[in-house]
Coordinates of N, CA and C in Angstrom, one line a residue:
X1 N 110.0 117.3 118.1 CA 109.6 116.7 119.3 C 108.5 117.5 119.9
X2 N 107.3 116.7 120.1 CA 106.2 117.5 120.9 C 106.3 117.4 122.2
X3 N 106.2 118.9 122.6 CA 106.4 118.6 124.3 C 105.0 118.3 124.9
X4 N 104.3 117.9 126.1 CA 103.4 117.5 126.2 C 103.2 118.4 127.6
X5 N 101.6 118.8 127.6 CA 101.5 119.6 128.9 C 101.0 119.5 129.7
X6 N 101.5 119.1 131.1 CA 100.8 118.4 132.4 C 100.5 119.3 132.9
X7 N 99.0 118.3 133.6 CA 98.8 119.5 135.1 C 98.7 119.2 136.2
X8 N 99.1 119.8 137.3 CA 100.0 119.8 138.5 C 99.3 118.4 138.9
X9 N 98.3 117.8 138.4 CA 97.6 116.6 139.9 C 98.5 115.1 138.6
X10 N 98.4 115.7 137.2 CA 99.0 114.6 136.3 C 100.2 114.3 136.4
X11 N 101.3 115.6 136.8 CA 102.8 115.4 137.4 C 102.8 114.4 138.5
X12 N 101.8 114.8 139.5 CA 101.9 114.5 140.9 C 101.9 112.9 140.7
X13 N 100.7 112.8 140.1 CA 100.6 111.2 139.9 C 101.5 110.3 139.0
X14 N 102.2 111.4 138.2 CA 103.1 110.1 137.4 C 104.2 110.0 138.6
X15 N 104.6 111.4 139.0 CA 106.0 111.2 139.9 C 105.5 110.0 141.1
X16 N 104.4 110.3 141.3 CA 104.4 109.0 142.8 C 104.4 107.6 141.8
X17 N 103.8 107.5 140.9 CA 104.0 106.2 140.5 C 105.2 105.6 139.9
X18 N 106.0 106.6 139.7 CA 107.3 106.3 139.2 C 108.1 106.3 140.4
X19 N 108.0 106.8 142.1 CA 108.7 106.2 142.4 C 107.5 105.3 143.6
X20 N 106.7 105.0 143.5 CA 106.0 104.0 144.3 C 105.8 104.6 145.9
X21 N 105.1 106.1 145.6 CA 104.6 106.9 146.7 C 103.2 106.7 146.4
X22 N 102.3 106.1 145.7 CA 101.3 105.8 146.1 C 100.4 104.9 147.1
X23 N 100.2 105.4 147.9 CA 99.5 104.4 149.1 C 98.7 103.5 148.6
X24 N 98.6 102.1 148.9 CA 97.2 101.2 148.3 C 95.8 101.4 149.1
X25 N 95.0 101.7 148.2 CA 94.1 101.8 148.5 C 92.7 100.7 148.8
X26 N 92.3 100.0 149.9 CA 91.7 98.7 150.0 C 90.1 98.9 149.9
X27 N 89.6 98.9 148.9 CA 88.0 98.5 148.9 C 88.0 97.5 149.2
X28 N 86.5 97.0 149.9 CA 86.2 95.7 150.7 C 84.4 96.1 149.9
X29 N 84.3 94.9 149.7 CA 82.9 94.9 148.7 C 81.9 93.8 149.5
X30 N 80.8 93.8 150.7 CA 80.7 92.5 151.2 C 79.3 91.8 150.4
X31 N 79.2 91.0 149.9 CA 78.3 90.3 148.7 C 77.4 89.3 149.7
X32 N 76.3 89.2 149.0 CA 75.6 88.1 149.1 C 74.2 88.1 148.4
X33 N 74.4 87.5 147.4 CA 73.5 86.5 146.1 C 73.4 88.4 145.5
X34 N 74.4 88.4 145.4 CA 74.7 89.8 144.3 C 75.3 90.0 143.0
X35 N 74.4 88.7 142.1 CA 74.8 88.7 141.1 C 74.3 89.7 139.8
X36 N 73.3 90.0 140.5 CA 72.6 91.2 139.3 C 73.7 92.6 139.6
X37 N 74.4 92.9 140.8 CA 74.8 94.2 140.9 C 76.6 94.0 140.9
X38 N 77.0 92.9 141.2 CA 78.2 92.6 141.1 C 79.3 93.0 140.0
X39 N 78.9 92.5 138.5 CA 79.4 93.0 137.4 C 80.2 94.7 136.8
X40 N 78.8 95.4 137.8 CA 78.5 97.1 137.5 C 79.5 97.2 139.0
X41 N 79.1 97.0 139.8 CA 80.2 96.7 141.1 C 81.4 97.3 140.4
X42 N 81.7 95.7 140.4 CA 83.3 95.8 139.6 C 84.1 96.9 138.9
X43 N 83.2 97.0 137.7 CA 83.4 97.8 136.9 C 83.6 99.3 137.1
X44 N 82.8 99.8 137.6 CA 82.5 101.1 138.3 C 84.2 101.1 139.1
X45 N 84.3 100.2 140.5 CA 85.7 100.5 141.0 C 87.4 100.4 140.3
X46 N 86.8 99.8 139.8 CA 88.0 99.3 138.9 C 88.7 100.7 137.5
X47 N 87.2 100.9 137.3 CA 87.5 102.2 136.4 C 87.8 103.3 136.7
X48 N 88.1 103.5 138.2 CA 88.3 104.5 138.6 C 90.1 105.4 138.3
X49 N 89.8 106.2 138.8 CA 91.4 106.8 137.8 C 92.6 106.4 138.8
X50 N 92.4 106.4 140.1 CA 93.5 106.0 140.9 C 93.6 104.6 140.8
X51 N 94.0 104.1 140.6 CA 95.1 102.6 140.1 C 95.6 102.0 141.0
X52 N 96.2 102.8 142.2 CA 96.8 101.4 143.1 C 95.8 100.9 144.2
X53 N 94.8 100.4 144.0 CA 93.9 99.7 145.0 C 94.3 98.3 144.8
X54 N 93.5 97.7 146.0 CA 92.6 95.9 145.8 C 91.9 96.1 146.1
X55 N 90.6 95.3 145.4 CA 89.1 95.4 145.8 C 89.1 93.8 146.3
X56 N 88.6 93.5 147.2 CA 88.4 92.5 148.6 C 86.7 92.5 148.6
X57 N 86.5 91.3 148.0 CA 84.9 91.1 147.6 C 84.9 89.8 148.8
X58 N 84.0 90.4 149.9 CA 83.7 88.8 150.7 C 82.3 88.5 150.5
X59 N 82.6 87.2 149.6 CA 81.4 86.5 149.4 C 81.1 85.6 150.8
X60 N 79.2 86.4 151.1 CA 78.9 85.8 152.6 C 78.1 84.5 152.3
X61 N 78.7 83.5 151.6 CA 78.2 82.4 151.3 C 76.3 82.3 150.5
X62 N 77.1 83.2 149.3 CA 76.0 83.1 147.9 C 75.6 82.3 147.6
X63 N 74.1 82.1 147.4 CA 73.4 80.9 146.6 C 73.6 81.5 145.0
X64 N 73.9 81.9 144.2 CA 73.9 82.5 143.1 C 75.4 82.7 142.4
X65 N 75.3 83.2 141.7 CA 76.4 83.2 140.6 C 77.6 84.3 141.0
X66 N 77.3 85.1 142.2 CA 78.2 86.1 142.8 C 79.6 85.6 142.3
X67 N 80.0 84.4 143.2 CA 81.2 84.1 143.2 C 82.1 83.5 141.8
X68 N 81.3 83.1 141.0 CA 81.7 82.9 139.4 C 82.2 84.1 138.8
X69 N 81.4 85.5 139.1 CA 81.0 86.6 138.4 C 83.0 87.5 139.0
X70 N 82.8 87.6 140.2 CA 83.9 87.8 141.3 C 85.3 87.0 140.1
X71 N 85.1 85.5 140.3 CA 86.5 84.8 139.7 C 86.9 85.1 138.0
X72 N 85.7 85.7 137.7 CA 86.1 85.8 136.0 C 86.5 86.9 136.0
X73 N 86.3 88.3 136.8 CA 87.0 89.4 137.0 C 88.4 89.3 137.4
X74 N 88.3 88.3 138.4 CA 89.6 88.2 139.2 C 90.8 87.4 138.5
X75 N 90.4 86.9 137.5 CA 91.4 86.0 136.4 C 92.1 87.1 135.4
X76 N 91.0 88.2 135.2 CA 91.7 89.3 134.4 C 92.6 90.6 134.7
X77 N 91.8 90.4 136.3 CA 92.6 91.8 137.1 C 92.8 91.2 138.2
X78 N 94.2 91.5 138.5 CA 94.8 90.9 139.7 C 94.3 91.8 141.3
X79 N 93.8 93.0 140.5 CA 93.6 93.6 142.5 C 92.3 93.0 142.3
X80 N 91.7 92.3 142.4 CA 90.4 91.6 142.8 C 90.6 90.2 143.2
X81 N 90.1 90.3 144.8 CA 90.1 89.2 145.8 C 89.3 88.7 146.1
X82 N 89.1 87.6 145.8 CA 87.5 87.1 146.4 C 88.4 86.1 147.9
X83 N 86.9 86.8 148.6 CA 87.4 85.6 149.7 C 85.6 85.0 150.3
X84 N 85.8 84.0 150.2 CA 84.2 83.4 150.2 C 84.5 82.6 152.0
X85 N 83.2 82.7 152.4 CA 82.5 82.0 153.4 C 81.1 81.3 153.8
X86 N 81.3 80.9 154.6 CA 79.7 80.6 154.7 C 78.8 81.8 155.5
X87 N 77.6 81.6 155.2 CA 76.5 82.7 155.6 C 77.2 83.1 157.4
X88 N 77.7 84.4 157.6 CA 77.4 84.3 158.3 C 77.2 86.0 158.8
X89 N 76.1 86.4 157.6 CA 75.6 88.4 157.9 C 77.2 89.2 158.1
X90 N 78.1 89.3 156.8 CA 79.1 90.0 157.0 C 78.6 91.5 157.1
X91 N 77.6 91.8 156.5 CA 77.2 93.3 157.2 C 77.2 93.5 158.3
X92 N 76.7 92.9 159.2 CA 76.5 93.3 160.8 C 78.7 92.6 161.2
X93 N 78.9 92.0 160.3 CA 80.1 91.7 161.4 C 81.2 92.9 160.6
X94 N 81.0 93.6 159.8 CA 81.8 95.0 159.3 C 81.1 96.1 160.1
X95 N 79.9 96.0 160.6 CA 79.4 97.4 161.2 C 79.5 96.8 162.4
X96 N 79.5 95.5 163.0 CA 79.6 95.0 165.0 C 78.2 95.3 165.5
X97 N 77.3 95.5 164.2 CA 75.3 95.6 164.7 C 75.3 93.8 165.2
X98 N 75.0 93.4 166.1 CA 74.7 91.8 165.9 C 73.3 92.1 166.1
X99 N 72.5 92.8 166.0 CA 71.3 93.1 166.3 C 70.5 91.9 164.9

């Protein structure tokens, strides 16, 4: 039998996920007609090594393929949320600029 050799941050993280000490972690992604960057988006957070997130993609009511690109991700990986609306500058209403 091969014993296998951890290091202190690989213990840490198997013991929290074995008993569900990992905090979730909430990315919020706010889109609009962000179909060229969306894909690399995803991918990029998703690949990351800490595992218990949702990523929370508000589509601000895309003319473009955003929201297809969002659902085909979201059919294969469950922490990805799309939640769509109509235009209404979710940047300024995440930062409270109404400028």
């Amino acid at each position: 039998m091969r014993i296998q050799s951890l290091t202190r941050n690989e213990k840490y993280y198997r013991l929290a996920t074995l008993t569900n000490l990992t905090p979730l972690v909430s990315v919020i992604i706010p889109a609009y007609n962000a179909e060229k960057f969306m894909l690399k988006t995803l991918e990029s957070v998703l690949s990351q090594t800490y595992k218990n997130i949702e990523v929370l993609v508000i589509d601000d009511g895309s003319q473009d393929k955003t929201a297809e690109i969002v659902k085909s991700i979201a059919q294969k990986d469950s922490r990805v949320i799309l939640l769509q609306q109509q235009n209404v500058r979710v940047r300024y209403w995440l930062t409270g600029n109404q400028k």
